[in-house]
PDB file of C-alpha atoms in Angstrom:
ATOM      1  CA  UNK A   1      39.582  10.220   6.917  1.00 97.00           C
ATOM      2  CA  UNK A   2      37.557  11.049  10.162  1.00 98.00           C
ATOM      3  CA  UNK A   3      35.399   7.912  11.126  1.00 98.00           C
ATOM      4  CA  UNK A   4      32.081   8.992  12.585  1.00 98.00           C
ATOM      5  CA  UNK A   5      30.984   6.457  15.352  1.00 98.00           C
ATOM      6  CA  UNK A   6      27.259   5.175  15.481  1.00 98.00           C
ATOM      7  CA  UNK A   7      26.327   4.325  19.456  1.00 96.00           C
ATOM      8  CA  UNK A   8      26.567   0.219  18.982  1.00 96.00           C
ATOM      9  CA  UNK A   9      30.107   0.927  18.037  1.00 98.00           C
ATOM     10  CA  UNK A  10      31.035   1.796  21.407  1.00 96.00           C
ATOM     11  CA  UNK A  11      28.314  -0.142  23.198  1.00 94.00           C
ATOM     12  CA  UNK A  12      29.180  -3.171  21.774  1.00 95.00           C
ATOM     13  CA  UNK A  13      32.840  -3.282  21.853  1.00 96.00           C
ATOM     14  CA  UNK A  14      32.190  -2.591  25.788  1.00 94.00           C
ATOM     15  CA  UNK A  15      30.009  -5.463  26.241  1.00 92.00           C
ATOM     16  CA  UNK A  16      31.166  -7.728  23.751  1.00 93.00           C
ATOM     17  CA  UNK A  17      34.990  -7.244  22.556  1.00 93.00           C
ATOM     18  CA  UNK A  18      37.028  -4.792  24.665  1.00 95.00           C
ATOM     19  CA  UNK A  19      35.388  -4.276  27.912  1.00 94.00           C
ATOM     20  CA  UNK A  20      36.905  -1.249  29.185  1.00 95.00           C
ATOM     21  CA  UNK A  21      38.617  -2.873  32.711  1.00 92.00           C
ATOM     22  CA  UNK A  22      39.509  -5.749  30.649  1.00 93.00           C
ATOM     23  CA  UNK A  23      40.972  -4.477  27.218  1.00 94.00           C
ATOM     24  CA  UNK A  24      42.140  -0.952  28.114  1.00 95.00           C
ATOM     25  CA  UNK A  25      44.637  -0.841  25.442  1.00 95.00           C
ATOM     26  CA  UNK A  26      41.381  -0.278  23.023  1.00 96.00           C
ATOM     27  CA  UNK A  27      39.869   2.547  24.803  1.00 97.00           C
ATOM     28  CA  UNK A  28      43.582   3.981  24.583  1.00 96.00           C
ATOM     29  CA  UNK A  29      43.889   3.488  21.236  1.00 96.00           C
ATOM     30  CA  UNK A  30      40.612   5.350  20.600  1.00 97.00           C
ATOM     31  CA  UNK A  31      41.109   8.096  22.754  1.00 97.00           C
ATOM     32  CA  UNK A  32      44.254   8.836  21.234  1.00 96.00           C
ATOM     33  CA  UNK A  33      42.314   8.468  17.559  1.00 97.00           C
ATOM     34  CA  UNK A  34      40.336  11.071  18.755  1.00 98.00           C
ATOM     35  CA  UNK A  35      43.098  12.941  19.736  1.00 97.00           C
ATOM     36  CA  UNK A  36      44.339  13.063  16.749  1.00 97.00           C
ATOM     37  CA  UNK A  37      41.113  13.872  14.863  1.00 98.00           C
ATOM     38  CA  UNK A  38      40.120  10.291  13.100  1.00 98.00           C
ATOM     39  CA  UNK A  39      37.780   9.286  15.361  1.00 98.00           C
ATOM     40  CA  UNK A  40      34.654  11.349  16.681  1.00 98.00           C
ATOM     41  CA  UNK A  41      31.137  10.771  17.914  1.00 98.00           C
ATOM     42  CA  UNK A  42      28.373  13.406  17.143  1.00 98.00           C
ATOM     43  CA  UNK A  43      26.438  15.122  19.419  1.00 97.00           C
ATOM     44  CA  UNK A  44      23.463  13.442  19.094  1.00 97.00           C
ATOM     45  CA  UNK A  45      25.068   9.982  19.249  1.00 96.00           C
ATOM     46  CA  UNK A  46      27.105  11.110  22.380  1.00 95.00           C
ATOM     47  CA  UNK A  47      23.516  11.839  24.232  1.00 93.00           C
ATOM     48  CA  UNK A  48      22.223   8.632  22.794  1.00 91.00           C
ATOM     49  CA  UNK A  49      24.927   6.708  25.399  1.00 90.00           C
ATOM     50  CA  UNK A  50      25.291   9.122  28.340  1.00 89.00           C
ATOM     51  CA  UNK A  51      21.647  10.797  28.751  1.00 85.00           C
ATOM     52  CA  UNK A  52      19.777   7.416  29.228  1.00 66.00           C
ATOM     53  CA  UNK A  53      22.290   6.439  32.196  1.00 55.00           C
ATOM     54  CA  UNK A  54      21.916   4.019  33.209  1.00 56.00           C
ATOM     55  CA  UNK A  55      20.624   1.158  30.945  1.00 56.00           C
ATOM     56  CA  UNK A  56      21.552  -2.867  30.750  1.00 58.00           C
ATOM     57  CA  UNK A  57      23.310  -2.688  27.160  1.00 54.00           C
ATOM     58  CA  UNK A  58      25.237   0.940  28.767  1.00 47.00           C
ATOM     59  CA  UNK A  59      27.151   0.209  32.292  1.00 59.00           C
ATOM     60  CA  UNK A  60      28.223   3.091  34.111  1.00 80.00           C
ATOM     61  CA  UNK A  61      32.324   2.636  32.960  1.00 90.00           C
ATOM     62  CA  UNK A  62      31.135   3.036  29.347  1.00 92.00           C
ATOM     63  CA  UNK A  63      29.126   6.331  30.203  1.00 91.00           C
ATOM     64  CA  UNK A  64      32.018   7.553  32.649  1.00 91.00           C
ATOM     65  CA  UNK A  65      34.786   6.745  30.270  1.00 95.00           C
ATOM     66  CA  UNK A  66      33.116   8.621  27.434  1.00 95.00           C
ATOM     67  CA  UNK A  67      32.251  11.518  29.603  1.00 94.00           C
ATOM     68  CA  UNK A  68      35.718  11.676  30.919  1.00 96.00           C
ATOM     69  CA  UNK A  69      37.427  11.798  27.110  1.00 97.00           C
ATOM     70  CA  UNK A  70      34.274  13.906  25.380  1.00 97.00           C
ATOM     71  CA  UNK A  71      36.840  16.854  24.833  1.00 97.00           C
ATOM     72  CA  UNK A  72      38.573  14.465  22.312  1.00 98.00           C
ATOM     73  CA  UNK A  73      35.966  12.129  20.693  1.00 98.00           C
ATOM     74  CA  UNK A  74      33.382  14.428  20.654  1.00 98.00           C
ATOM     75  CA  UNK A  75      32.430  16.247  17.237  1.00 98.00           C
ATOM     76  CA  UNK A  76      32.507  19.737  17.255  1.00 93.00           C
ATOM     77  CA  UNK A  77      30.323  20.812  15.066  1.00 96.00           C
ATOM     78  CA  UNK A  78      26.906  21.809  14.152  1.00 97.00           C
ATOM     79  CA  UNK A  79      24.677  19.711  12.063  1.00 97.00           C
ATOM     80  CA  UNK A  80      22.974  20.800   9.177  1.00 97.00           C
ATOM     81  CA  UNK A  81      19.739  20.856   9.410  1.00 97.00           C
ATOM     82  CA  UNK A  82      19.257  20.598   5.348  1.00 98.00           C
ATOM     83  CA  UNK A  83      21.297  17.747   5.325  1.00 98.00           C
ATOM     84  CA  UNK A  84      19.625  15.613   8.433  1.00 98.00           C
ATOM     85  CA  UNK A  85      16.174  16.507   6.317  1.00 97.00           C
ATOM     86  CA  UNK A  86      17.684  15.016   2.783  1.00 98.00           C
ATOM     87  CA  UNK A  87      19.011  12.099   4.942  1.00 98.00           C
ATOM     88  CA  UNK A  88      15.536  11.544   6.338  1.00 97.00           C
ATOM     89  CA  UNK A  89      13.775  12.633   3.185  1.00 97.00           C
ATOM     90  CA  UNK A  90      15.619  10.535   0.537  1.00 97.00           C
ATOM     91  CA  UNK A  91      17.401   7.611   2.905  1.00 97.00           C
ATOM     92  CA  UNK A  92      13.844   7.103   4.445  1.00 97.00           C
ATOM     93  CA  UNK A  93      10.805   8.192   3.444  1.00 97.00           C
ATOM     94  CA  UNK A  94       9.168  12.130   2.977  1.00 95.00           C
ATOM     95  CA  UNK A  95       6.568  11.383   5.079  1.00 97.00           C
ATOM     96  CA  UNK A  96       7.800   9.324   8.223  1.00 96.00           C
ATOM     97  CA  UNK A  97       4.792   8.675  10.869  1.00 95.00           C
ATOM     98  CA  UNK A  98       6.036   9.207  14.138  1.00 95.00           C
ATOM     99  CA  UNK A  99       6.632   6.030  14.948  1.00 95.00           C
ATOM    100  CA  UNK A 100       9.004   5.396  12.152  1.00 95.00           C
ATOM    101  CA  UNK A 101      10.709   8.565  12.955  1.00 94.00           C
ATOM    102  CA  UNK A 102      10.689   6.964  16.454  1.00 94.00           C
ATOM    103  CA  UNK A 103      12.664   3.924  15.252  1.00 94.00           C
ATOM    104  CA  UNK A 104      15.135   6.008  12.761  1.00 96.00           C
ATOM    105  CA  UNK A 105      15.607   7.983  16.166  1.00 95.00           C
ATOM    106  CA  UNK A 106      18.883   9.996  15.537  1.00 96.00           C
ATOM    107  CA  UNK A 107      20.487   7.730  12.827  1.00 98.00           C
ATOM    108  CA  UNK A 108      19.663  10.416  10.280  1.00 98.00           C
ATOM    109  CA  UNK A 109      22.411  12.884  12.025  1.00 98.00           C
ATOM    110  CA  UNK A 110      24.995  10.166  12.070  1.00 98.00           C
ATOM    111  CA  UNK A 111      24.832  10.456   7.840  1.00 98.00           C
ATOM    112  CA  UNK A 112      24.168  13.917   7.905  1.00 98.00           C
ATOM    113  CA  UNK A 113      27.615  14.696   9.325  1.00 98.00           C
ATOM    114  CA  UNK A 114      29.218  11.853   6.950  1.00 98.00           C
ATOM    115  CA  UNK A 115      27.480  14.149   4.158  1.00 98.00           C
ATOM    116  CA  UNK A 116      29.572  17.010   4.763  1.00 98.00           C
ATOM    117  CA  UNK A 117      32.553  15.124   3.394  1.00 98.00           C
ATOM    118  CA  UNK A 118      31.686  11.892   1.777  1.00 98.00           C
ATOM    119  CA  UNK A 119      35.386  11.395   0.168  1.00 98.00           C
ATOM    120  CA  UNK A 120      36.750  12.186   3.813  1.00 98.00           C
ATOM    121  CA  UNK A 121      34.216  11.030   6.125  1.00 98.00           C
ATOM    122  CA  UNK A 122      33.052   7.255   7.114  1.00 98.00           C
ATOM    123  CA  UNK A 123      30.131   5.919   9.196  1.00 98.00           C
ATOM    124  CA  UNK A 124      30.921   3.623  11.236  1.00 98.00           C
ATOM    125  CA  UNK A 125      28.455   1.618  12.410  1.00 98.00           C
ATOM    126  CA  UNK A 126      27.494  -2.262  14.264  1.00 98.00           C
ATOM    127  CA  UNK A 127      24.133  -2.154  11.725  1.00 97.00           C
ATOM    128  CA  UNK A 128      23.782  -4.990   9.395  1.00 97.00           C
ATOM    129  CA  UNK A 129      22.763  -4.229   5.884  1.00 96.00           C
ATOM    130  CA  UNK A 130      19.183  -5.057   5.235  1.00 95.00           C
ATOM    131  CA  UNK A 131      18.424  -3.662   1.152  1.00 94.00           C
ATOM    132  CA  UNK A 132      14.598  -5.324   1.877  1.00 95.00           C
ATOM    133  CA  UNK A 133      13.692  -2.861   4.663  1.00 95.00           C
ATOM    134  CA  UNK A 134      11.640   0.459   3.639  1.00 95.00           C
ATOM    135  CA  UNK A 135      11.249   3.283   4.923  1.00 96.00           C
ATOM    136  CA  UNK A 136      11.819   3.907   8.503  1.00 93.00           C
ATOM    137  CA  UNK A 137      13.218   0.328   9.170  1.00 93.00           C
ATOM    138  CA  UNK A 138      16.188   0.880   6.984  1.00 97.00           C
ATOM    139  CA  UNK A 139      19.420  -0.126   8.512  1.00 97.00           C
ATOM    140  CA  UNK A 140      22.566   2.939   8.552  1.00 98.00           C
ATOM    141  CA  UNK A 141      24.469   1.246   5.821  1.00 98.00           C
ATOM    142  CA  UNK A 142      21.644   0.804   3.345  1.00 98.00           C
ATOM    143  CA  UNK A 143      20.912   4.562   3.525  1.00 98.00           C
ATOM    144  CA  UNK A 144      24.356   5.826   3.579  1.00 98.00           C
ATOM    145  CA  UNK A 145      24.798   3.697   0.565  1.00 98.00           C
ATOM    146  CA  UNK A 146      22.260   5.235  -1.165  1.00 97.00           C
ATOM    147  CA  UNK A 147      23.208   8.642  -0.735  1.00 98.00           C
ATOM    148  CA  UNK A 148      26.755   7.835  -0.804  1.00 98.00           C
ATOM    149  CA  UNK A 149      28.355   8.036   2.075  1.00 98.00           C
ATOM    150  CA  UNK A 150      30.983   5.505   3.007  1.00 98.00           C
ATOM    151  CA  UNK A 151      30.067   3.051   5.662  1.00 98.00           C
ATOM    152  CA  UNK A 152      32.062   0.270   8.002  1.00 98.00           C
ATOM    153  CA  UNK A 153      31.757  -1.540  11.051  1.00 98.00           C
ATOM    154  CA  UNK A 154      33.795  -1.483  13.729  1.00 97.00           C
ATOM    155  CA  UNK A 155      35.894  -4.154  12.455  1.00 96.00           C
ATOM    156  CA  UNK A 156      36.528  -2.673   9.105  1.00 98.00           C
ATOM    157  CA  UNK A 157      37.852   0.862  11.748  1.00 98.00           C
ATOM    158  CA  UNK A 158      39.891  -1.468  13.147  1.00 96.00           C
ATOM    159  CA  UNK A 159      41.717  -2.643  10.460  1.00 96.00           C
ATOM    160  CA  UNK A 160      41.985   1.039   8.494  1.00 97.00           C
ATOM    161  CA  UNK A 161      43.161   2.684  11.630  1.00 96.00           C
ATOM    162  CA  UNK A 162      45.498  -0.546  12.526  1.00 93.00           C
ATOM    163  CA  UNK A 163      44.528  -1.511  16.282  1.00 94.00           C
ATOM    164  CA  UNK A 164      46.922  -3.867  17.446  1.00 89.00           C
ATOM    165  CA  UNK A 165      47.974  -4.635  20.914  1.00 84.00           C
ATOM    166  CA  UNK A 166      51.595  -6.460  22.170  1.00 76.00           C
ATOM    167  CA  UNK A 167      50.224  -9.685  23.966  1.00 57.00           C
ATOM    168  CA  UNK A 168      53.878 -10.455  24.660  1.00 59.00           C
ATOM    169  CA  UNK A 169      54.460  -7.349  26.958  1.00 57.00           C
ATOM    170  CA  UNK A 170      51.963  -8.804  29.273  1.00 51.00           C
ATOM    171  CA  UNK A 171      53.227 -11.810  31.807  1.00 50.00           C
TER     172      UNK A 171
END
């Protein structure tokens, strides 16, 4: 299974979970899941935490550290542009204004690439599911649903891939 990450993934677990000086063992653990191809962030989701450097919700460390291991998380390969369209067309709406497609900003290639594969390839994603919202306030894991792509959140890559650190081996 390759786990495609959404940007909260990685911004949250920074500011919230695993900060990077802190938890180290978790940045390890998902470079090396790169490494080994289960773990990757798309293109566009890689811009979407190192091009707006700096930000309050996206230190420095987090940009740095993804920068400095982009040859192993980062997915190489083009997007479809048929597929981003049926993700935007059918998971959203045919005729976005440009403020919604403002606010879907560059979820639409995060499912696209999911699409490629959907019994191999998982979303992973911080986004709560909200089945009320329409149009281009739908959350990731409504829309994957609907076109059937698997979706988690970090917590659920957690568990599949089996993070675990040894608290004991540390005084």
């Amino acid at each position: 299974m390759l786990y495609l990450l959404d940007a909260n993934v990685l911004i949250d677990a920074n500011r919230d979970y695993y900060p990077i000086e802190r938890v180290p063992e978790f940045w390890d653990w998902l470079k090396s899941m790169g490494e080994l191809g289960h773990v990757k962030v798309p293109e566009e989701i890689y811009e979407e935490i190192v091009l707006p450097r700096p930000r309050p919700d996206n230190p420095h460390r987090l940009v740095d550290w993804l920068t400095e291991h982009q040859d192993v998380l980062r997915l190489d390969e083009p997007v479809s542009t048929g597929l981003v369209a049926y993700v935007t067309e059918q998971g959203y709406a045919a005729d976005l204004t440009d403020d919604e497609i403002e606010k879907v900003g560059r979820d639409p290639f995060l499912i696209a690439y999911a699409l490629v594969d959907v019994q191999e390839r998982c979303v992973v994603t911080n986004e709560r599911s909200r089945p009320s919202r329409r149009r281009g306030n739908r959350h990731i894991p409504d829309v994957a649903d609907a076109l059937s792509a698997r979706c988690i959140d970090a917590f659920g890559l957690i568990q599949e891939l089996d993070f675990r650190t040894d608290w004991r081996s540390n005084p």
